[in-house]
Short mmCIF file of C-alpha atoms in Angstrom, two decimals:
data_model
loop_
_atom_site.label_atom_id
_atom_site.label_comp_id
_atom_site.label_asym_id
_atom_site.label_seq_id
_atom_site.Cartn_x
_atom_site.Cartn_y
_atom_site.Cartn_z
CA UNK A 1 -3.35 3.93 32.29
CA UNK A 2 -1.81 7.71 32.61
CA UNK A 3 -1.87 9.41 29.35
CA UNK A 4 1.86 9.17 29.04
CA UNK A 5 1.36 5.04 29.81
CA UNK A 6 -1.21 5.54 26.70
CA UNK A 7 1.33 7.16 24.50
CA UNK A 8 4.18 4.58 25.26
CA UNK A 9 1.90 1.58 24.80
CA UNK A 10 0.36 3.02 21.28
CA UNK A 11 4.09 4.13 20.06
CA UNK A 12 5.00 0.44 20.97
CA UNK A 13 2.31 -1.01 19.46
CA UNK A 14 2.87 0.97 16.18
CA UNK A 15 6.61 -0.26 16.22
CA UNK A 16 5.67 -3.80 16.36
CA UNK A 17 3.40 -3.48 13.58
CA UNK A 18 5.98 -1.50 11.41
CA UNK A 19 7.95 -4.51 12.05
CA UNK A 20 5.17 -6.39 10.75
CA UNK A 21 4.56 -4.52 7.88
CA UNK A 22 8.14 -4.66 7.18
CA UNK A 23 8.27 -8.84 7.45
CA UNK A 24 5.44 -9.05 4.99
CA UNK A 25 6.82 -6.99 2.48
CA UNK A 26 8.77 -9.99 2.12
CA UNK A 27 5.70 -12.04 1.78
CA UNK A 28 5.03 -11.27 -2.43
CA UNK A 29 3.78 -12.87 -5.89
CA UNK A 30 3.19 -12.03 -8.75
CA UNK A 31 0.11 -12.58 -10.26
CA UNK A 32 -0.57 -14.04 -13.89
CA UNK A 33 -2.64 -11.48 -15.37
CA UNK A 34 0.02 -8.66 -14.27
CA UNK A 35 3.64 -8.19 -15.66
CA UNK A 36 6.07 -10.73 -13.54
CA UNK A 37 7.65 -7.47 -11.97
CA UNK A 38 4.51 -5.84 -10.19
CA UNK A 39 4.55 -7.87 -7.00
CA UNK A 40 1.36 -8.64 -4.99
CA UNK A 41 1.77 -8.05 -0.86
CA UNK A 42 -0.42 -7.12 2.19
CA UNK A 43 2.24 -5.51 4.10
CA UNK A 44 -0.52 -2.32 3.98
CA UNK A 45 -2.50 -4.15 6.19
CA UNK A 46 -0.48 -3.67 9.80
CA UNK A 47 -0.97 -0.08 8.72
CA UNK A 48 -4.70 -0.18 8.24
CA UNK A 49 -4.89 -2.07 11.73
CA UNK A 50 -3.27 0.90 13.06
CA UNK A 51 -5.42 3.67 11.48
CA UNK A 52 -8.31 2.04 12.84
CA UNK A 53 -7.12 1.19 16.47
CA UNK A 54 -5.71 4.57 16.95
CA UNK A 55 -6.10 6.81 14.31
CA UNK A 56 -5.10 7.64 10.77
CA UNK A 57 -1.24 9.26 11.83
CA UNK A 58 -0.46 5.94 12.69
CA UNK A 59 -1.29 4.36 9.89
CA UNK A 60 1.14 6.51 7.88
CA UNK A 61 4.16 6.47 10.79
CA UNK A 62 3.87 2.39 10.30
CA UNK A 63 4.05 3.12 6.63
CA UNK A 64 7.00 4.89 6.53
CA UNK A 65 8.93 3.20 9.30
CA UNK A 66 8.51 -0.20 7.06
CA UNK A 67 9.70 1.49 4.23
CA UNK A 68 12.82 2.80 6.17
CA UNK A 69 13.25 -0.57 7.66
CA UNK A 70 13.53 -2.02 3.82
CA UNK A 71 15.93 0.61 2.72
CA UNK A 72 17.87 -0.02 5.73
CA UNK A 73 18.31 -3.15 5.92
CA UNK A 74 17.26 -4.72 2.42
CA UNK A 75 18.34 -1.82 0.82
CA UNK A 76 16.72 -0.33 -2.79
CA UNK A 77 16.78 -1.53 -6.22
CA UNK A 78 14.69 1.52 -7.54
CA UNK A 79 16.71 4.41 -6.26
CA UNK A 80 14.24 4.83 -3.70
CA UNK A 81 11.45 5.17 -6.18
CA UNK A 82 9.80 1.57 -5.63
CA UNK A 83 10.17 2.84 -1.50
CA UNK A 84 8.80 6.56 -2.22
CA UNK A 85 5.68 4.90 -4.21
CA UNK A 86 5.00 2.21 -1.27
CA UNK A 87 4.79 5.37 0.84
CA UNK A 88 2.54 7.23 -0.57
CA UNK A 89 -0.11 5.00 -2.26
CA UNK A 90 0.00 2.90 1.26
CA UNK A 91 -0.28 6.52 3.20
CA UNK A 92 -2.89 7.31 0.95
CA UNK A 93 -5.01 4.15 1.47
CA UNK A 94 -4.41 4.21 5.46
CA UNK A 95 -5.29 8.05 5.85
CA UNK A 96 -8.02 7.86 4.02
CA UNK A 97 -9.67 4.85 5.10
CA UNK A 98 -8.37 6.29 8.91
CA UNK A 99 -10.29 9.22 8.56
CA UNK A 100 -13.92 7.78 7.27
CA UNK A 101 -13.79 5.38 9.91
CA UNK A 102 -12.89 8.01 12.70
CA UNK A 103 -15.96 9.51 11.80
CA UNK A 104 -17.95 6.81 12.65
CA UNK A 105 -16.83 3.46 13.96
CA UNK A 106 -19.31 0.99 12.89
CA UNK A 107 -18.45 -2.22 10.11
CA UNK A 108 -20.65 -0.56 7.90
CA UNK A 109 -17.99 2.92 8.42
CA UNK A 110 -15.20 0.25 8.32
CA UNK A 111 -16.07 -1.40 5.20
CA UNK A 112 -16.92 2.27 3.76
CA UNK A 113 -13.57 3.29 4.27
CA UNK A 114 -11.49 0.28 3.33
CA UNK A 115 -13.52 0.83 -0.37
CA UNK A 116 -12.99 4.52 -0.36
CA UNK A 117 -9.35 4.08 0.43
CA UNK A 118 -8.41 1.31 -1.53
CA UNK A 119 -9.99 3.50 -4.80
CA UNK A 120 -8.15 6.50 -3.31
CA UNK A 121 -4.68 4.21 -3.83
CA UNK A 122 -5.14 2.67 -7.39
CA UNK A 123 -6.04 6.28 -8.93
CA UNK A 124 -2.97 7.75 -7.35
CA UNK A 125 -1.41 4.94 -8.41
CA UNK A 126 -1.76 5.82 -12.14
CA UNK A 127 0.51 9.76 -11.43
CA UNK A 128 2.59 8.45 -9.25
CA UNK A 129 3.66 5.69 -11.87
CA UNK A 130 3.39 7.39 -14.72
CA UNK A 131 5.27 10.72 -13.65
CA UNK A 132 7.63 8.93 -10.99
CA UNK A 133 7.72 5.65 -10.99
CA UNK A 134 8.30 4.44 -14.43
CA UNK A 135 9.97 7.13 -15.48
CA UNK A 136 12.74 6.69 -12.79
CA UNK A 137 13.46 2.95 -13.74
CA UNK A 138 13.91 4.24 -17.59
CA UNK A 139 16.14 6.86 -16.05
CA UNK A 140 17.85 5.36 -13.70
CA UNK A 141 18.41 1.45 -15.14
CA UNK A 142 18.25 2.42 -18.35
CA UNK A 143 15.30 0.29 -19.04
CA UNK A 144 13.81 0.93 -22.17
CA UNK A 145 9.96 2.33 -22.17
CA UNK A 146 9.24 0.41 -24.94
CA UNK A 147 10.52 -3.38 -23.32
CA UNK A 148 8.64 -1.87 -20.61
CA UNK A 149 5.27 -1.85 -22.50
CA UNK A 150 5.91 -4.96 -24.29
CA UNK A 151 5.73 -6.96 -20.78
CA UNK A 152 1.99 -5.61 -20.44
CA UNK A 153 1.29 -5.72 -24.85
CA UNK A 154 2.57 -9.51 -23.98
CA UNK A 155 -0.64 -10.15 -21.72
CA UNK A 156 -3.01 -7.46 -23.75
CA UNK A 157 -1.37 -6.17 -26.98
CA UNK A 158 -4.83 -3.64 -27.26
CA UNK A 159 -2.95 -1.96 -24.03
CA UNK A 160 -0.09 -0.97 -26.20
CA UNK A 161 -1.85 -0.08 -29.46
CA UNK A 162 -1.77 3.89 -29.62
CA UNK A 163 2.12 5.74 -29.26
CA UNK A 164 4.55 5.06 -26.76
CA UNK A 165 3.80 7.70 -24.13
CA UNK A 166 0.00 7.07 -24.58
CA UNK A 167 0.59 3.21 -24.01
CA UNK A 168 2.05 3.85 -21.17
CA UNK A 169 -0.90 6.18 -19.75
CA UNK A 170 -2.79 2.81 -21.18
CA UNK A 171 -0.99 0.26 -19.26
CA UNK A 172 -1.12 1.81 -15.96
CA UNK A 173 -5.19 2.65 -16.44
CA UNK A 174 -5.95 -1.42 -17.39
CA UNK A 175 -3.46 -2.90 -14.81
CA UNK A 176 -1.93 -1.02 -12.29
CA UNK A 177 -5.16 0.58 -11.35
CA UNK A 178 -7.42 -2.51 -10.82
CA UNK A 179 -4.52 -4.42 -9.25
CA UNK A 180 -3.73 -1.44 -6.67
CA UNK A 181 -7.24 -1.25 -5.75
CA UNK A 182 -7.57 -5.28 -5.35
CA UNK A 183 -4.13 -4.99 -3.22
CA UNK A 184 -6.59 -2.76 -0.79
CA UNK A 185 -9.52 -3.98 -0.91
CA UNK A 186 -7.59 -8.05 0.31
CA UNK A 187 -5.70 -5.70 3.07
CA UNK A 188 -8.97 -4.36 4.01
CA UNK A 189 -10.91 -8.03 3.71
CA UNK A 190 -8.16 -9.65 5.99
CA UNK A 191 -8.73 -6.22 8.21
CA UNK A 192 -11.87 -6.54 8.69
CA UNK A 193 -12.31 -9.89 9.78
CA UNK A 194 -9.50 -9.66 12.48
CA UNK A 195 -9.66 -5.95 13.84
CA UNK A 196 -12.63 -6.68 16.42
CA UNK A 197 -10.82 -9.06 18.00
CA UNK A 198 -7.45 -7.62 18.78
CA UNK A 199 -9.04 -4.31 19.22
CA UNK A 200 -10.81 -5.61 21.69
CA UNK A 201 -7.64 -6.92 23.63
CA UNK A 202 -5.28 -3.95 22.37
CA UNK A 203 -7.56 -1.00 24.31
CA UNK A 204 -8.87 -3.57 26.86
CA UNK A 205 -5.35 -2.97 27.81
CA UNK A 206 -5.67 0.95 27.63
#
């Protein structure tokens, strides 16, 4: 292939998996030991696939086309908050993990960065929720902080035992965090296991 062959068959590559990504987002759960509303998904993991097979930029291009993609055509029920979030904490996980493994492509580099980026996402998860996020929904829907907090006191009422802004702070640090990083670390799991073999056909192709 030409260079400019190269460049159309990676930006067509990168569509189909931000259509991917965008399909799975569909794909969610919740998850017993997490309030009903936080929603487990692997729609990160086209992304990851695409920081790997051709570099970290991609990974965030797939992240934000999916998140365009469920504006546009699912529209938002956060104001664009719940989108903006998605963005960032899946940008965050791909880039980083997209970077370690340029470095040095070996499992051993793979399953480095997968780790590293997954703990990258679930710390910014806990500013990103507590200065954005959460704040926006209270804003916005006029959901009260405290009915907020009860949904996590009503699985751990320790989480909610200090004042309401502190609680908060709380919540985020004993759920959000862990369950962000577990979000990664499956994307990165399911990642793992497949990205030999397509790689292999993707840039036998190249």
């Amino acid at each position: 292939m030409t260079k400019t062959q190269k460049g159309i068959y990676k930006t067509t590559l990168t569509a189909m998996l931000s259509a991917v990504a965008f399909a799975l987002m569909f794909v969610e759960f919740s998850i017993p030991v997490i309030p009903a509303f936080i929603k487990f998904d692997i729609s990160d993991l086209p992304a990851l696939f695409g920081s790997f097979a051709f570099g970290p930029l991609y990974g965030v291009v797939v992240e934000l086309i999916k998140n365009i993609l469920h504006i546009l055509i699912k529209g938002t029920s956060s104001a664009f908050v719940g989108e903006m979030s998605n963005f960032l904490l899946g940008s965050a996980f791909c880039l980083t993990a997209g970077l370690i493994y340029k470095k040095g492509k070996s499992k051993k580099s793979a399953i480095a960065a997968c780790f590293i980026g997954a703990l990258v996402m679930g710390v910014l998860s806990l500013p990103v929720n507590y200065f954005a996020v959460y704040p926006a929904y209270v804003k916005f829907f006029g959901l009260p902080l405290d009915a907020i907090i009860k949904m996590y006191s009503d699985i751990l009422p320790a989480a909610a035992s200090v004042p309401t802004s502190n609680s908060l702070f709380n919540c985020l640090l004993i759920f959000n965090v862990p369950f962000t990083f577990f979000k990664g670390i499956a994307d990165a799991v399911i990642c793992i296991f497949i990205y030999k073999p397509l790689s292999r056909f993707i840039k036998g192709r190249m």
